[in-house]
Each structure stands twice: as C-alpha cells, then as structure tokens.
Coordinates of C-alpha atoms in Angstrom, one line a residue:
X252 CA 5.9 2.1 -20.5
X253 CA 9.1 0.2 -20.7
X254 CA 8.2 -3.4 -20.3
X255 CA 9.3 -6.4 -18.1
X256 CA 8.3 -8.7 -15.3
X257 CA 9.4 -7.4 -11.7
X258 CA 7.5 -10.2 -9.6
X259 CA 7.8 -13.8 -8.9
X260 CA 5.6 -16.0 -11.2
X261 CA 2.7 -17.8 -9.7
X262 CA 3.0 -21.4 -10.6
X263 CA -0.1 -23.8 -10.3
X264 CA 1.0 -27.5 -10.0
X265 CA -0.6 -30.9 -8.7
X266 CA 0.7 -30.1 -5.3
X267 CA -1.7 -27.0 -5.2
X268 CA -4.9 -28.6 -6.7
X269 CA -6.1 -31.7 -7.7
X270 CA -7.7 -29.9 -11.1
X271 CA -3.7 -29.9 -12.2
X272 CA -4.0 -32.9 -14.6
X273 CA -0.5 -32.3 -16.0
X274 CA 3.3 -32.8 -15.2
X275 CA 4.9 -29.6 -14.6
X276 CA 3.2 -26.4 -14.0
X277 CA 1.1 -23.4 -15.5
X278 CA 2.8 -20.1 -14.5
X279 CA 1.0 -16.7 -14.6
X280 CA 2.6 -13.2 -14.1
X281 CA 2.1 -9.6 -14.6
X282 CA 4.1 -7.2 -16.5
X283 CA 5.0 -3.4 -16.0
X284 CA 2.3 -2.6 -18.6
X285 CA -0.4 -4.2 -16.6
X286 CA -0.9 -7.2 -18.5
X287 CA -1.5 -10.7 -17.2
X288 CA 0.2 -13.6 -18.9
X289 CA -0.2 -17.3 -19.0
X290 CA 2.9 -19.4 -19.5
X291 CA 2.6 -23.2 -20.3
X292 CA 5.5 -25.1 -18.5
X293 CA 3.8 -28.4 -18.5
X294 CA 2.7 -31.7 -20.7
X295 CA -0.1 -33.9 -20.4
X296 CA 2.3 -36.9 -20.2
X297 CA 5.9 -37.3 -19.8
X298 CA 6.4 -38.9 -23.2
X299 CA 4.3 -36.0 -25.2
X300 CA 6.2 -33.7 -27.4
X301 CA 7.6 -30.5 -26.4
X302 CA 5.4 -28.5 -29.1
X303 CA 3.6 -26.5 -26.7
X304 CA 5.9 -26.2 -23.9
X305 CA 6.8 -22.7 -23.1
X306 CA 3.9 -21.5 -24.9
X307 CA 3.0 -17.8 -23.6
X308 CA -0.5 -16.2 -23.7
X309 CA -1.5 -12.7 -23.0
X310 CA -4.7 -13.3 -20.8
X311 CA -5.7 -9.7 -20.0
X312 CA -4.4 -6.2 -20.4
X313 CA -5.0 -3.5 -17.6
X314 CA -5.0 -0.6 -20.2
X315 CA -2.1 0.9 -18.3
X316 CA -0.6 4.3 -19.2
X317 CA 1.7 6.5 -17.5
X318 CA -1.3 8.9 -16.7
X319 CA -3.5 6.2 -14.9
X320 CA -0.5 4.4 -13.1
X321 CA -2.1 0.9 -13.6
X322 CA 1.4 -0.9 -13.7
X323 CA 1.8 -4.7 -12.4
X324 CA 4.7 -4.8 -10.2
X325 CA 3.2 -7.5 -7.7
X326 CA 3.1 -11.2 -7.6
X327 CA -0.5 -12.7 -8.4
X328 CA -2.7 -14.4 -5.7
X329 CA -4.0 -17.5 -7.3
X330 CA -6.7 -19.8 -6.1
X331 CA -9.3 -22.1 -7.2
X332 CA -12.9 -20.7 -6.6
X333 CA -16.1 -22.9 -6.5
X334 CA -19.4 -22.1 -6.7
X335 CA -22.8 -22.4 -8.6
X336 CA -23.5 -21.1 -12.0
X337 CA -26.8 -19.5 -13.4
X338 CA -28.2 -23.0 -14.1
X339 CA -27.3 -24.4 -10.9
X340 CA -24.4 -26.5 -12.1
X341 CA -21.3 -26.7 -9.6
X342 CA -18.4 -24.4 -11.1
X343 CA -14.8 -24.4 -10.3
X344 CA -12.5 -21.9 -11.8
X345 CA -9.0 -20.6 -11.4
X346 CA -8.6 -17.0 -10.5
X347 CA -5.5 -14.7 -10.3
X348 CA -5.9 -11.5 -8.0
X349 CA -3.6 -8.5 -8.5
X350 CA -3.8 -4.8 -8.0
X351 CA -1.9 -1.9 -10.1
X352 CA 0.3 0.8 -9.1
X353 CA 3.6 2.5 -10.1
X354 CA 6.1 1.6 -7.4
X355 CA 8.8 3.4 -9.0
X356 CA 7.0 6.8 -8.5
X357 CA 5.1 5.8 -5.2
X358 CA 5.0 9.4 -4.0
X359 CA 3.3 10.7 -7.2
X360 CA 0.0 12.5 -6.8
X361 CA -2.0 13.3 -10.1
X362 CA -5.7 13.5 -10.6
X363 CA -5.4 11.1 -13.5
X364 CA -4.1 8.3 -11.3
X365 CA -6.9 5.5 -11.1
X366 CA -5.5 2.1 -10.0
X367 CA -7.6 -0.9 -9.8
X368 CA -7.8 -4.5 -8.3
X369 CA -8.7 -7.5 -10.5
X370 CA -9.9 -11.1 -10.1
X371 CA -9.2 -12.5 -13.5
X372 CA -10.4 -15.9 -14.4
X373 CA -8.8 -18.5 -16.5
X374 CA -11.9 -20.3 -17.8
X375 CA -9.6 -22.9 -19.6
X376 CA -7.6 -24.2 -16.7
X377 CA -6.6 -26.8 -16.4
X378 CA -5.9 -26.7 -20.2
X379 CA -2.4 -25.4 -21.1
X380 CA -3.9 -23.1 -23.7
X381 CA -6.0 -20.2 -23.7
X382 CA -8.7 -20.1 -26.1
X383 CA -9.7 -16.3 -25.4
X384 CA -6.6 -14.6 -25.0
X385 CA -6.4 -10.5 -24.7
X386 CA -9.2 -10.1 -22.5
X387 CA -10.0 -6.6 -21.9
X388 CA -12.0 -4.5 -19.2
X389 CA -15.2 -4.6 -21.4
X390 CA -16.0 -8.3 -20.5
X391 CA -15.5 -7.9 -16.8
X392 CA -18.0 -7.2 -14.1
X393 CA -17.4 -3.9 -12.0
X394 CA -17.7 -4.7 -8.5
X395 CA -17.1 -1.1 -7.1
X396 CA -20.4 -1.3 -5.4
X397 CA -21.2 -5.2 -5.1
X398 CA -20.0 -8.5 -4.3
X399 CA -17.8 -10.3 -6.6
X400 CA -19.1 -13.3 -8.7
X401 CA -17.5 -16.8 -9.3
X402 CA -19.1 -16.8 -13.0
X403 CA -17.1 -13.8 -14.4
X404 CA -13.8 -12.0 -14.1
X405 CA -14.2 -8.6 -12.1
X406 CA -12.6 -5.2 -11.5
X407 CA -13.1 -2.4 -8.8
X408 CA -11.4 0.7 -8.7
X409 CA -9.2 1.2 -5.5
X410 CA -10.9 4.5 -4.6
X411 CA -14.4 3.1 -4.9
X412 CA -13.3 0.1 -2.5
X413 CA -11.7 2.3 0.1
X414 CA -14.2 5.3 0.1
X415 CA -11.8 7.7 -1.0
X416 CA -13.1 10.4 -3.5
X417 CA -12.0 9.8 -7.0
X418 CA -9.6 12.9 -8.4
X419 CA -8.0 13.0 -4.9
X420 CA -7.1 9.4 -4.6
X421 CA -3.7 8.6 -5.3
X422 CA -3.5 5.1 -4.0
X423 CA -1.5 2.2 -5.3
X424 CA -1.8 -1.6 -4.6
X425 CA 1.9 -2.3 -3.0
X426 CA 1.8 -5.9 -2.4
X427 CA 0.6 -9.3 -3.3
X428 CA -3.0 -10.1 -3.0
X429 CA -3.7 -12.3 -0.3
X430 CA -6.7 -15.0 -0.2
X431 CA -8.2 -16.4 3.0
X432 CA -11.7 -17.8 3.8
X433 CA -13.5 -16.6 0.7
X434 CA -12.1 -12.9 0.9
X435 CA -9.3 -11.3 -1.2
X436 CA -7.2 -8.9 0.6
X437 CA -5.2 -6.1 -1.0
X438 CA -2.5 -3.6 0.5
X439 CA -3.0 -0.1 -0.5
X440 CA -0.7 3.1 -0.1
X441 CA -1.7 6.6 -0.5
X442 CA 1.0 9.2 -0.4
X443 CA 0.5 12.4 1.4
X444 CA 1.3 16.0 0.4
X445 CA 4.3 16.3 2.4
X446 CA 7.7 16.9 1.7
X447 CA 10.6 14.6 2.6

C-alpha cells in the first residue's frame, strides 16, 4: 500500500488535559497503511535540549492489506479515560480511537473486506517516548460482543458491531471517531450493489 498521512493530526496539549505536563504537544496520527503514530512535539522544560524533539514512534499497526481494506484515512478521536484497574487503583489513560476503510475505493465490495474500529491506549502518556512500540492486535481485547475496558487497548470488527453478516459486509469507517459521555461513535458506510 503506498503510504502517507491524509488526515489532520490530533495534538494533545496542556490546554486539553492537566496530565500534559510538558511544553508544546504530542501528536497522534494514522497513515494509509493503518499504522498509528506518536510524534513528540514537546519538551519537559523550555531550556531542555532538542534531542528528543520530533521523535516519531510507531504505536500500533492494523495489519492492513489491499484485500482487507484496513487503511487509516480519518483523524483520530483522542480522550483521557479514567477508571479503576483490577487492583482497585484509579487509572487514567490517553486513548486514540479510529476506524479503517479504503476511501479511494469506497464502492468496492469484496468478501475479503474486514474493517475494524480501535481504541488504542498510550500507557506511557504523558511521557514523550513510547516504551512498547509496534503493538499488534494480539495484545488487544476483542470487544465484538462485550464492553470496552479501561485497562487495555481494544478492537472490534465493524460487521460484529453493526449486525451485518461477515462476508457480505463491505462497510468502511468514513469519519473521525467522536467521544461523548463515555461512548465512542463511528460513522460507517456500506456500499450497495447498484450502478451509478
């Protein structure tokens, strides 16, 4: 898949959360290959060196292929999620939400299409580095049939969350994920078998 970034960056600054204890911002973005990136545009102090400024970390890869359609065209929805971990301790994490879909071939209908929605935690935030880069789906919780957890990154197949049978589901996520009142919303499009 030819690569590039096609959507606006989601930049987390001190204006958006008190957890951002740095000057500048940390940017997150997806690319056409379905990868999620963390880009450091910040410093702990104004007099610090520029050695880690502009460091780029691959956070996650959606295992995108031309067959499965899992390309990242949309801007991320980002938020701080608070909850309680399994030991009863308060937990706050930054999550980035996005969905996949090839928007250049939006009318494509093929049984191999299997787009997903993701909630990817940055367990290192507000650190400007990424201790565990290159996460894969193997460490995520599948939430096809359950609620999401604040303790782990998650994913769901679009067909499972919309009730369309796999193999006849050609849906693509066509917009930025929105977060409101503890819910994440995605806009999906399903091409019909009709001529222009």
